[in-house]
mmCIF file of C-alpha atoms in Angstrom:
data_model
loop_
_atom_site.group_PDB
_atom_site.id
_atom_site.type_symbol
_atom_site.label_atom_id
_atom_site.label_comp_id
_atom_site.label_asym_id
_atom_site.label_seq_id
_atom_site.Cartn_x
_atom_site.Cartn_y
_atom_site.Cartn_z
ATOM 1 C CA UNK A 171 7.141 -18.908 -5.703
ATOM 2 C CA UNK A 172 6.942 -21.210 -3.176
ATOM 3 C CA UNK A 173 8.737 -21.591 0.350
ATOM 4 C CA UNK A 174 11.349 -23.793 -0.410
ATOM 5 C CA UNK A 175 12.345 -21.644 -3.431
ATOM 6 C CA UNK A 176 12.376 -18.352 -0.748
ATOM 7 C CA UNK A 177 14.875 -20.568 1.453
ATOM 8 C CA UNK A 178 16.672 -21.193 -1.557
ATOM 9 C CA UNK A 179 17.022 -17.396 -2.689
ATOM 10 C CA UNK A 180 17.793 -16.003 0.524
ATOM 11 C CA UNK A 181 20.030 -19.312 1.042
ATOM 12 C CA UNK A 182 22.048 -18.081 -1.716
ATOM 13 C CA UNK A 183 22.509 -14.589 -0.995
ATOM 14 C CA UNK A 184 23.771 -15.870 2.248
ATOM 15 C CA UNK A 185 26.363 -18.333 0.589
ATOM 16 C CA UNK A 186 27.735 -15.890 -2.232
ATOM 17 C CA UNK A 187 29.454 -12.463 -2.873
ATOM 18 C CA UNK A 188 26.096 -10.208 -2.789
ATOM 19 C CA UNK A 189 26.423 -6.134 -3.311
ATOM 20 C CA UNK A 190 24.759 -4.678 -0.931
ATOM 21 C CA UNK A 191 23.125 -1.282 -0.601
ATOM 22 C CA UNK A 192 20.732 0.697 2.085
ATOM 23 C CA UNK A 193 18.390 3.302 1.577
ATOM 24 C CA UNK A 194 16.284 5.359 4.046
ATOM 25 C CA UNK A 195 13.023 6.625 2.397
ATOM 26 C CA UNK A 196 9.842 9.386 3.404
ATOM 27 C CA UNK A 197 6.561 8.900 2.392
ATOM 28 C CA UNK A 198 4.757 12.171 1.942
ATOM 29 C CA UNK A 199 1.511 11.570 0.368
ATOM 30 C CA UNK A 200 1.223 15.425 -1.067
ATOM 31 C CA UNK A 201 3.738 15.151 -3.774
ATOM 32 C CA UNK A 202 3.353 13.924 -6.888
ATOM 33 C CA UNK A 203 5.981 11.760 -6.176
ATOM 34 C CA UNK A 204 5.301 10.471 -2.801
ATOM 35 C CA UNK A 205 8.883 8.814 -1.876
ATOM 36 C CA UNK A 206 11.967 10.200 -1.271
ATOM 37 C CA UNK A 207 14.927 7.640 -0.833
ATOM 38 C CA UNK A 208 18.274 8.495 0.522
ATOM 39 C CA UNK A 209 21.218 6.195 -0.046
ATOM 40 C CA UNK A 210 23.460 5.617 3.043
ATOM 41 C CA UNK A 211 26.926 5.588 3.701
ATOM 42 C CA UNK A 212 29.170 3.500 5.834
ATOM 43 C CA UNK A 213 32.492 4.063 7.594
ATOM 44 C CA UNK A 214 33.718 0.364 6.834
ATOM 45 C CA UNK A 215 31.564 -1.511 3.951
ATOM 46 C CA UNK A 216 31.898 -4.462 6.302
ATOM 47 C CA UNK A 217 29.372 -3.098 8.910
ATOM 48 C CA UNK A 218 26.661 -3.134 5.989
ATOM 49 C CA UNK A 219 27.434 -6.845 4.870
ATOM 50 C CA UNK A 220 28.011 -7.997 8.278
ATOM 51 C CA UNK A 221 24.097 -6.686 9.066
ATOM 52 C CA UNK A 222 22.943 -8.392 5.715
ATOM 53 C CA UNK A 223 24.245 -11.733 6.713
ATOM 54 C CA UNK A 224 22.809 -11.504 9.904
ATOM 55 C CA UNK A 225 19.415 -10.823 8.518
ATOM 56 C CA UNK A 226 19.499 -13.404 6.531
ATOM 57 C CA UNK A 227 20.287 -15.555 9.203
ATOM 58 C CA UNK A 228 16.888 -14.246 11.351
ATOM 59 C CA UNK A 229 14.959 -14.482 7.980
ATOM 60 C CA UNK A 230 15.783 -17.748 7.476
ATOM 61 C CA UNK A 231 15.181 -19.345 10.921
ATOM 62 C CA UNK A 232 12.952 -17.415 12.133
ATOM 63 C CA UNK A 233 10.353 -16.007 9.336
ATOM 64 C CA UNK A 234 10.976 -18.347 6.325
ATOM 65 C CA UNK A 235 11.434 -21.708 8.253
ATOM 66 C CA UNK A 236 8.135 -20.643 10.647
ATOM 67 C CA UNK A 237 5.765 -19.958 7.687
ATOM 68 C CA UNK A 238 3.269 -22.697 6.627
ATOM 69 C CA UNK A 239 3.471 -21.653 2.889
ATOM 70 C CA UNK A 240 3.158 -18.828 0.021
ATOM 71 C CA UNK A 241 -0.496 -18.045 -0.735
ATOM 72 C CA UNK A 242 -1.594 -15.362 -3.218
ATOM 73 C CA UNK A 243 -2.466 -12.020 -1.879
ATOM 74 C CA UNK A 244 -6.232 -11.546 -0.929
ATOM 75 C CA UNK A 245 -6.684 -9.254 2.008
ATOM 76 C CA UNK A 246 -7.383 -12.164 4.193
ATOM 77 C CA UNK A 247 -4.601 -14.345 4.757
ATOM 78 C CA UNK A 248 -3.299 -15.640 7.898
ATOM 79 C CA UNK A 249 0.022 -14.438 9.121
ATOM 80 C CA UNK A 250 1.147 -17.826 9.641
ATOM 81 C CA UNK A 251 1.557 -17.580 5.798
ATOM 82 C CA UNK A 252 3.537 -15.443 3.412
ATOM 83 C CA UNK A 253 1.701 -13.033 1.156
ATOM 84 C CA UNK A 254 2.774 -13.240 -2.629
ATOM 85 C CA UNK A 255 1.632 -9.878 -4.612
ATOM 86 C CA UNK A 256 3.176 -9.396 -8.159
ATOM 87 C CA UNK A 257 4.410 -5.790 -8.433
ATOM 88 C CA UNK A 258 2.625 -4.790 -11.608
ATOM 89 C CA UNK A 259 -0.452 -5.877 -9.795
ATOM 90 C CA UNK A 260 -2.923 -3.140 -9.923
ATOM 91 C CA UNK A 261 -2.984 -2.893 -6.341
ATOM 92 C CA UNK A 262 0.362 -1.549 -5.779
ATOM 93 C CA UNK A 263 1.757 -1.218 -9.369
ATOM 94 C CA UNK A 264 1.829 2.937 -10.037
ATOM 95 C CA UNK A 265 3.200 3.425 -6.339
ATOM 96 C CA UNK A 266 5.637 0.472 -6.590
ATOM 97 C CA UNK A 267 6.616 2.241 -9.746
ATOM 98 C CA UNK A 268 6.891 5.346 -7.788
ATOM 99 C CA UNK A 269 8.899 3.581 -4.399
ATOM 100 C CA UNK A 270 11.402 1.914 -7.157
ATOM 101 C CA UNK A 271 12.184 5.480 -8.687
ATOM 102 C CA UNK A 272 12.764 7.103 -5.481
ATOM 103 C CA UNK A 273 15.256 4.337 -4.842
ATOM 104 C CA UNK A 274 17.128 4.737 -8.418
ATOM 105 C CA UNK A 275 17.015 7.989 -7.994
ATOM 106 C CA UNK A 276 17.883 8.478 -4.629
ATOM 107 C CA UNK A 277 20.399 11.626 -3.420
ATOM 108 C CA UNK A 278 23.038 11.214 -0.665
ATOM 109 C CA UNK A 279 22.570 14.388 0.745
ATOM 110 C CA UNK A 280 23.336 14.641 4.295
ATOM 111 C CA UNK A 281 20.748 13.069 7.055
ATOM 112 C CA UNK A 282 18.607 15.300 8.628
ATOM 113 C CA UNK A 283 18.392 14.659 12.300
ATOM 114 C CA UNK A 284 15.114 16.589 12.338
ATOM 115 C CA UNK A 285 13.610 14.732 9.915
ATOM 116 C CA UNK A 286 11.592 11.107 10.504
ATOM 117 C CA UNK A 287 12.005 8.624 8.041
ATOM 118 C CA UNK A 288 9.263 6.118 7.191
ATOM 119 C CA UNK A 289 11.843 3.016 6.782
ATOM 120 C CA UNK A 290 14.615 1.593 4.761
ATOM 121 C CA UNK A 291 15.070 -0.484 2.042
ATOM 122 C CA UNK A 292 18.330 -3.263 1.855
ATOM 123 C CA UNK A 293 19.129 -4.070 -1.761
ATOM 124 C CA UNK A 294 20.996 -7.205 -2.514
ATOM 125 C CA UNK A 295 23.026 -7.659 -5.668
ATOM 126 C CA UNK A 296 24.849 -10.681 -6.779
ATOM 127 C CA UNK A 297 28.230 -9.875 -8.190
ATOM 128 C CA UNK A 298 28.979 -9.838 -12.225
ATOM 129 C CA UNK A 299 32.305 -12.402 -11.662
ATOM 130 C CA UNK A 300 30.080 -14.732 -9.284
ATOM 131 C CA UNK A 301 29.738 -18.188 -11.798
ATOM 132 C CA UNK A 302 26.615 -18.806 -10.853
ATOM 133 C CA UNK A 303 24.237 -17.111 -13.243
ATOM 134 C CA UNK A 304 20.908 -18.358 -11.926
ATOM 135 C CA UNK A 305 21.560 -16.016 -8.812
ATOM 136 C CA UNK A 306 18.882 -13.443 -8.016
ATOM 137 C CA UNK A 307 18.704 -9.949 -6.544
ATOM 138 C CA UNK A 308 17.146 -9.165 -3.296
ATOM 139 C CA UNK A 309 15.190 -6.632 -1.400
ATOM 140 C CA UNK A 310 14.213 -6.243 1.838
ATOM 141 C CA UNK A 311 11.949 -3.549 2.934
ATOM 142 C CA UNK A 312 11.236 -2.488 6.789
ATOM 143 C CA UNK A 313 8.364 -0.052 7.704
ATOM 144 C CA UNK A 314 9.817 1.935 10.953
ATOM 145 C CA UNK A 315 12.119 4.819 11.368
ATOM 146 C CA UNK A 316 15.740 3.806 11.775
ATOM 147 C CA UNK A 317 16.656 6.760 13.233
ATOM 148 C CA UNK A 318 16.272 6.591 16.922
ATOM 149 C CA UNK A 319 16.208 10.100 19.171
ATOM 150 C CA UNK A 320 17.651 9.282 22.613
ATOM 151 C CA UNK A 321 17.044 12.352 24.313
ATOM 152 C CA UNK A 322 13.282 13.067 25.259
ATOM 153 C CA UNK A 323 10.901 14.904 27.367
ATOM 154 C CA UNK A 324 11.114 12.133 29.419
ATOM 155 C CA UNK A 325 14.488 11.183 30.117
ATOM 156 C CA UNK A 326 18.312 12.271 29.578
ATOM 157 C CA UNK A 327 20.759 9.704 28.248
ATOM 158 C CA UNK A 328 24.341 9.961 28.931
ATOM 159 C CA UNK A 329 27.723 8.147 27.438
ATOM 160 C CA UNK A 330 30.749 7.616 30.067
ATOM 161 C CA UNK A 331 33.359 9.663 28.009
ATOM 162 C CA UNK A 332 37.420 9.492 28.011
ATOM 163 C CA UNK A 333 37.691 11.210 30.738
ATOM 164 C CA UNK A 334 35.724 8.667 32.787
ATOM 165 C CA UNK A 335 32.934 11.354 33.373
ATOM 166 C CA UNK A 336 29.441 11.142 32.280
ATOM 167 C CA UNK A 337 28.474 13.474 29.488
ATOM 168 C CA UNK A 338 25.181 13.902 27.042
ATOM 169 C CA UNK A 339 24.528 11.821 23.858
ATOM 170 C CA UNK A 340 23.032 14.591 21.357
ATOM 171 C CA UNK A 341 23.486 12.733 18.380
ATOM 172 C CA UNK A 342 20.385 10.317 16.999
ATOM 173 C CA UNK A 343 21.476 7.046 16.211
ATOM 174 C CA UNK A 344 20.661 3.889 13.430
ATOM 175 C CA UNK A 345 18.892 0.918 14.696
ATOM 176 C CA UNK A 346 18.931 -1.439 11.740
ATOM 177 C CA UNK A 347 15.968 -4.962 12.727
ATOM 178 C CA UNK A 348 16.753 -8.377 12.313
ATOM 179 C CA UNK A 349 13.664 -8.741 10.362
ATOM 180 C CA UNK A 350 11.727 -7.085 7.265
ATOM 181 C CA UNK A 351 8.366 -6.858 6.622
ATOM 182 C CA UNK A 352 8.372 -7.623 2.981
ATOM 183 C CA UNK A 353 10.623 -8.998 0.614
ATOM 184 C CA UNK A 354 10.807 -8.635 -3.408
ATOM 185 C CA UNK A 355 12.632 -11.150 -5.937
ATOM 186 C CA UNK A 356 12.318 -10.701 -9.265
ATOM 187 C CA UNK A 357 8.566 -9.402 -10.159
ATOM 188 C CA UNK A 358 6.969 -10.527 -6.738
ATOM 189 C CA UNK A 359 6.816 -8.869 -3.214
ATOM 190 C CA UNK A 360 6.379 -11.016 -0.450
ATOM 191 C CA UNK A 361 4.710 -9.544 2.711
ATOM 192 C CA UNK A 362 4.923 -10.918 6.287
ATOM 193 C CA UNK A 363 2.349 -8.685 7.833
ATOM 194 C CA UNK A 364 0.185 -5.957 6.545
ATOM 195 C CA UNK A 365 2.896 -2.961 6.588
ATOM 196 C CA UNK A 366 3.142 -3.027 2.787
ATOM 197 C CA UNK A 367 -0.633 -1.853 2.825
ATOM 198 C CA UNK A 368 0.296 1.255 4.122
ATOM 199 C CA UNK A 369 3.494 1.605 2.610
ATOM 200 C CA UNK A 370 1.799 1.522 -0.959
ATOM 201 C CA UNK A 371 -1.394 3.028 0.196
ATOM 202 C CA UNK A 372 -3.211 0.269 -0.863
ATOM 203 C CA UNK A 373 -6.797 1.238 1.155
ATOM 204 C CA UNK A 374 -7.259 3.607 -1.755
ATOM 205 C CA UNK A 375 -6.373 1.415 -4.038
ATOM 206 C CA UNK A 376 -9.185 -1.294 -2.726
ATOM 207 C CA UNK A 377 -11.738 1.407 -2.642
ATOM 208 C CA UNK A 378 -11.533 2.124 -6.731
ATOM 209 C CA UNK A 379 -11.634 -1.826 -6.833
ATOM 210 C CA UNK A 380 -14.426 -2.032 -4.622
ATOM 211 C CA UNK A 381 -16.164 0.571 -6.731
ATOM 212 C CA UNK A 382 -15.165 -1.016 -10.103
ATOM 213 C CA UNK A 383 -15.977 -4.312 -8.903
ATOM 214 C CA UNK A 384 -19.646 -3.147 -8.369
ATOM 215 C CA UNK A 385 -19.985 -1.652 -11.166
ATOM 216 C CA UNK A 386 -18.804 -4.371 -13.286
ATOM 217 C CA UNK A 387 -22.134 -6.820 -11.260
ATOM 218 C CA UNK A 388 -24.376 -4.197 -11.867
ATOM 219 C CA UNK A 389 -23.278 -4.418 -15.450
ATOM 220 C CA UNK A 390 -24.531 -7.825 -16.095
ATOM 221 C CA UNK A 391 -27.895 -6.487 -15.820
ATOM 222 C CA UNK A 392 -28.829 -9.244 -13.561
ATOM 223 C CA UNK A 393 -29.906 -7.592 -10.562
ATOM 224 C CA UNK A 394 -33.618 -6.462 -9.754
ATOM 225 C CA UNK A 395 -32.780 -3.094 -7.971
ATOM 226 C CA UNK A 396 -29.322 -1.858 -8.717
ATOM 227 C CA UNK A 397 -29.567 1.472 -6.394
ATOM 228 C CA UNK A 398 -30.582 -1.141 -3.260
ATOM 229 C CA UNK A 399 -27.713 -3.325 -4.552
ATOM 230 C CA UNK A 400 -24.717 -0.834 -4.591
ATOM 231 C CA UNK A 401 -25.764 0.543 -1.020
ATOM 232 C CA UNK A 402 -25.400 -3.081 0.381
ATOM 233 C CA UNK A 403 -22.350 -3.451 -1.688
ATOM 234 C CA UNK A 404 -21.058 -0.101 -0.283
ATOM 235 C CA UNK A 405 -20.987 -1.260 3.541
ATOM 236 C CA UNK A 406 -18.978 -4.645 2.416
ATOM 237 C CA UNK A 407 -15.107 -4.953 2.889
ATOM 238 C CA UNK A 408 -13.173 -3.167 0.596
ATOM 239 C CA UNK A 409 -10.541 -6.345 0.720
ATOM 240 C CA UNK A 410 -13.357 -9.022 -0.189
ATOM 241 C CA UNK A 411 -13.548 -7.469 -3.958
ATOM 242 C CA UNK A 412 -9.924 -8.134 -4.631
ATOM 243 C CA UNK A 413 -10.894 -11.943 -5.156
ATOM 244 C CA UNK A 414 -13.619 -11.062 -7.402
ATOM 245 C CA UNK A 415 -13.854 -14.224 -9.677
ATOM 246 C CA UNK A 416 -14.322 -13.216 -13.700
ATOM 247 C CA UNK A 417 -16.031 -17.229 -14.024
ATOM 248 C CA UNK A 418 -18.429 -16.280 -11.700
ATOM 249 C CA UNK A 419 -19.425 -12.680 -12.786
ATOM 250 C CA UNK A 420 -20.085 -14.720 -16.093
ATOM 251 C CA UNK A 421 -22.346 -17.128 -14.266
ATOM 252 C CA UNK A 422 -24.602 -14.559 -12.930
ATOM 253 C CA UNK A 423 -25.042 -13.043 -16.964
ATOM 254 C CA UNK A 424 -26.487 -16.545 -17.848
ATOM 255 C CA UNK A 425 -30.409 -16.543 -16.473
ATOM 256 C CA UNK A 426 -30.483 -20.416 -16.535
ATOM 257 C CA UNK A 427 -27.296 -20.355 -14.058
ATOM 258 C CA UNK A 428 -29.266 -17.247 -12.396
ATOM 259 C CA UNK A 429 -31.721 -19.624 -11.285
ATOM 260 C CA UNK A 430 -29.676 -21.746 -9.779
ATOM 261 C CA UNK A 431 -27.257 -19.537 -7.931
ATOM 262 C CA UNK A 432 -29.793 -17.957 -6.721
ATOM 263 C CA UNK A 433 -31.159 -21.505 -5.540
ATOM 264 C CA UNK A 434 -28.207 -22.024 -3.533
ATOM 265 C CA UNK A 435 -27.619 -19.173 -2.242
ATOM 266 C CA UNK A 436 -31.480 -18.620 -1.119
ATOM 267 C CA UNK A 437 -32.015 -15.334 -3.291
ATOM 268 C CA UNK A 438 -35.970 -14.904 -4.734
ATOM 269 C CA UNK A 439 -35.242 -14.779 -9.033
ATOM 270 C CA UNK A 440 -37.941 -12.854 -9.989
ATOM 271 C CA UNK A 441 -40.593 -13.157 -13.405
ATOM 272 C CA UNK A 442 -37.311 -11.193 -15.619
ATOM 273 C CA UNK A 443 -34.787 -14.004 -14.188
ATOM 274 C CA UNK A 444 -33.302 -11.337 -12.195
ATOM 275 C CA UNK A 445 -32.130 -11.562 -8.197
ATOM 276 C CA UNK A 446 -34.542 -9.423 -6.051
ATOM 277 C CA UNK A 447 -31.742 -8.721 -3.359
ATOM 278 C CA UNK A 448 -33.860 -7.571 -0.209
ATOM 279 C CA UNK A 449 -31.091 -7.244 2.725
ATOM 280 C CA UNK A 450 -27.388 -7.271 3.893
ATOM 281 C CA UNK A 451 -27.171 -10.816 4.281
ATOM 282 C CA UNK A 452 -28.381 -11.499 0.867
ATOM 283 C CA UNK A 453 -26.269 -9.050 -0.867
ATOM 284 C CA UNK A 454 -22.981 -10.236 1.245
ATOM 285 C CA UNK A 455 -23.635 -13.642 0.280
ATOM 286 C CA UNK A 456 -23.950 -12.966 -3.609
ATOM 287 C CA UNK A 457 -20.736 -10.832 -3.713
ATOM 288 C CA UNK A 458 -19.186 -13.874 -1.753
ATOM 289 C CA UNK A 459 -20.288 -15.939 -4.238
ATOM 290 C CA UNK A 460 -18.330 -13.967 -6.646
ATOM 291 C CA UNK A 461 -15.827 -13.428 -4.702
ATOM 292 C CA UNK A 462 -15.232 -17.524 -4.207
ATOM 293 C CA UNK A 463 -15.572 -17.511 -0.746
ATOM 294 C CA UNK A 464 -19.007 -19.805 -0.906
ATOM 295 C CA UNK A 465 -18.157 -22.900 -2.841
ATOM 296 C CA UNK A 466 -20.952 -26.190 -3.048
ATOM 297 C CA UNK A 467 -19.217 -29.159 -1.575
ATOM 298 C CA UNK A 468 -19.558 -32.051 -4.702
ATOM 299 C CA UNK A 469 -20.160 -34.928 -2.369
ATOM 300 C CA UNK A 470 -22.731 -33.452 0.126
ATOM 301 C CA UNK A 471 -24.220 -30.535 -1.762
ATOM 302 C CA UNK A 472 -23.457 -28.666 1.028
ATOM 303 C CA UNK A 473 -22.808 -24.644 1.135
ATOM 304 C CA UNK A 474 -19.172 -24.153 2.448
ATOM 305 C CA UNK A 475 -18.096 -20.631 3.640
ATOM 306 C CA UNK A 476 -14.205 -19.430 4.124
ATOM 307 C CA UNK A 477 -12.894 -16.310 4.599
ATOM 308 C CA UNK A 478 -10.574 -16.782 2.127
ATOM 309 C CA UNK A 479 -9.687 -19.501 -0.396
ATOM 310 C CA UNK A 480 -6.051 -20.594 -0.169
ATOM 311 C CA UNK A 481 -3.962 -21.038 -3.311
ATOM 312 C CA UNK A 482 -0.434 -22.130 -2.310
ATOM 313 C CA UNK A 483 2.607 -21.739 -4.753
#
């Protein structure tokens, strides 16, 4: 989805009768189901839909508008972009799962004061008698507790009462941002900074890629010392296997393309066509080889390097 089809979405949420709904969730790791969501009440419904239109104000102007494009999710990306990440992406797909069942399922028991929340979740729905059918649902997520405790070790807040006399504010109170850090329409989550990694515990998830990802080039049977290899492999980025390009891992299974990748990339090919990987450097630039971030320039045969390859949408 591209930018002008976010301003378009969040555009229309703004300009039509939306639902809306608020959650505050917990993340507790432990449990087999790791979220807990709690849906949230409101004296007037009009304080909730005043806040959404007011987000989508800041959204609009001051995320959406500021953002060079959408680029597909690689553990690299600028912030100056907007990360795209479908949600039955294997990155984030069984705790997405998890994080959208919490929210289904959520219970409106009363708020514990005691308790700190992990963030909230504002859920957009377009209304069944709107006419325009092409109209999507919205979510915004925010990583940060909403509940904010006034009185500290440090300092004593007080409220100027009825009375006209100062007196002690007990109570904790909502702060609700002008911003999220990611968004989901339809089947994709858009991220604005790296909070979703957290949220979804996604360093986990890129170690069992990292580990599957080695596995799978040792599996093509085309390295010399596959021990040697892996140990290289094991002190790379977890976040530079999620790129890992299939074409590629086939090019390294063909000895004839062997030879030349390992040409370019000055790795020795020994007598059994296979790449006698001696240090770091050589290791890190095979797996970004494979990972697309080396590509041979057509018109100068030249070795480019990026940290990342942008794809915009």
């Amino acid at each position: 989805m591209s930018k002008a089809i976010l301003q378009e979405c969040l555009s229309e949420a703004k300009n039509n009768t939306y639902a809306w709904e608020l959650y505050f969730f917990k993340i507790d790791r432990r449990r087999s189901n790791q979220y807990e969501s709690y849906k949230i009440r409101f004296r007037y419904s009009s304080y909730l839909s005043n806040y959404a239109q007011q987000l989508l104000d800041c959204m609009l102007s001051f995320y959406i508008d500021k953002i060079d494009g959408v680029e597909e999710y690689n553990g690299f990306n600028t912030k100056v972009s907007c990360d795209k990440l479908l949600i039955n992406n294997d990155l984030i797909r069984d705790s997405w799962n998890s994080f959208e069942t919490s929210i289904a399922t959520s219970n409106d028991d009363r708020l514990n004061d005691k308790d700190r929340y992990n963030g909230y979740v504002l859920v957009g729905c377009p209304q069944e008698n709107d006419a325009n059918n092409n109209l999507k649902s919205v979510t915004f997520i925010k990583v940060a507790n909403p509940l904010i405790k006034l009185e500290t070790k440090k300092s004593l807040v007080f409220k100027n009462n009825d009375n006209n006399e100062l007196d002690t504010i007990t109570d904790d109170i909502c702060r609700l941002y002008f911003n999220a850090d990611s968004l989901v329409i339809n089947d994709s989550l858009y991220n604005f900074n790296h909070s979703f990694e957290k949220l979804f515990n996604i360093e986990q998830t890129l170690h069992n890629v990292k580990d599957s990802a080695i596995q799978k080039i040792i599996a093509t049977e085309s390295i010399s010392d596959n021990d040697c290899f892996a140990n290289y492999l094991q002190q790379s980025n977890s976040r530079t296997f999620i790129s890992m390009n299939e074409d590629r891992v086939k090019n390294i299974e063909d000895s004839t393309k062997r030879r030349y990748i390992g040409d370019m990339l000055g790795i020795e090919i020994n007598t059994e066509d296979k790449f006698v990987v001696s240090s770091l450097d050589e290791a890190t630039s095979l797996i970004k080889y494979l990972c697309y971030k080396i590509v041979k320039e057509a018109d100068t045969n030249n070795i480019l390097e990026a940290s990342s390859l942008i794809k915009r949408n």
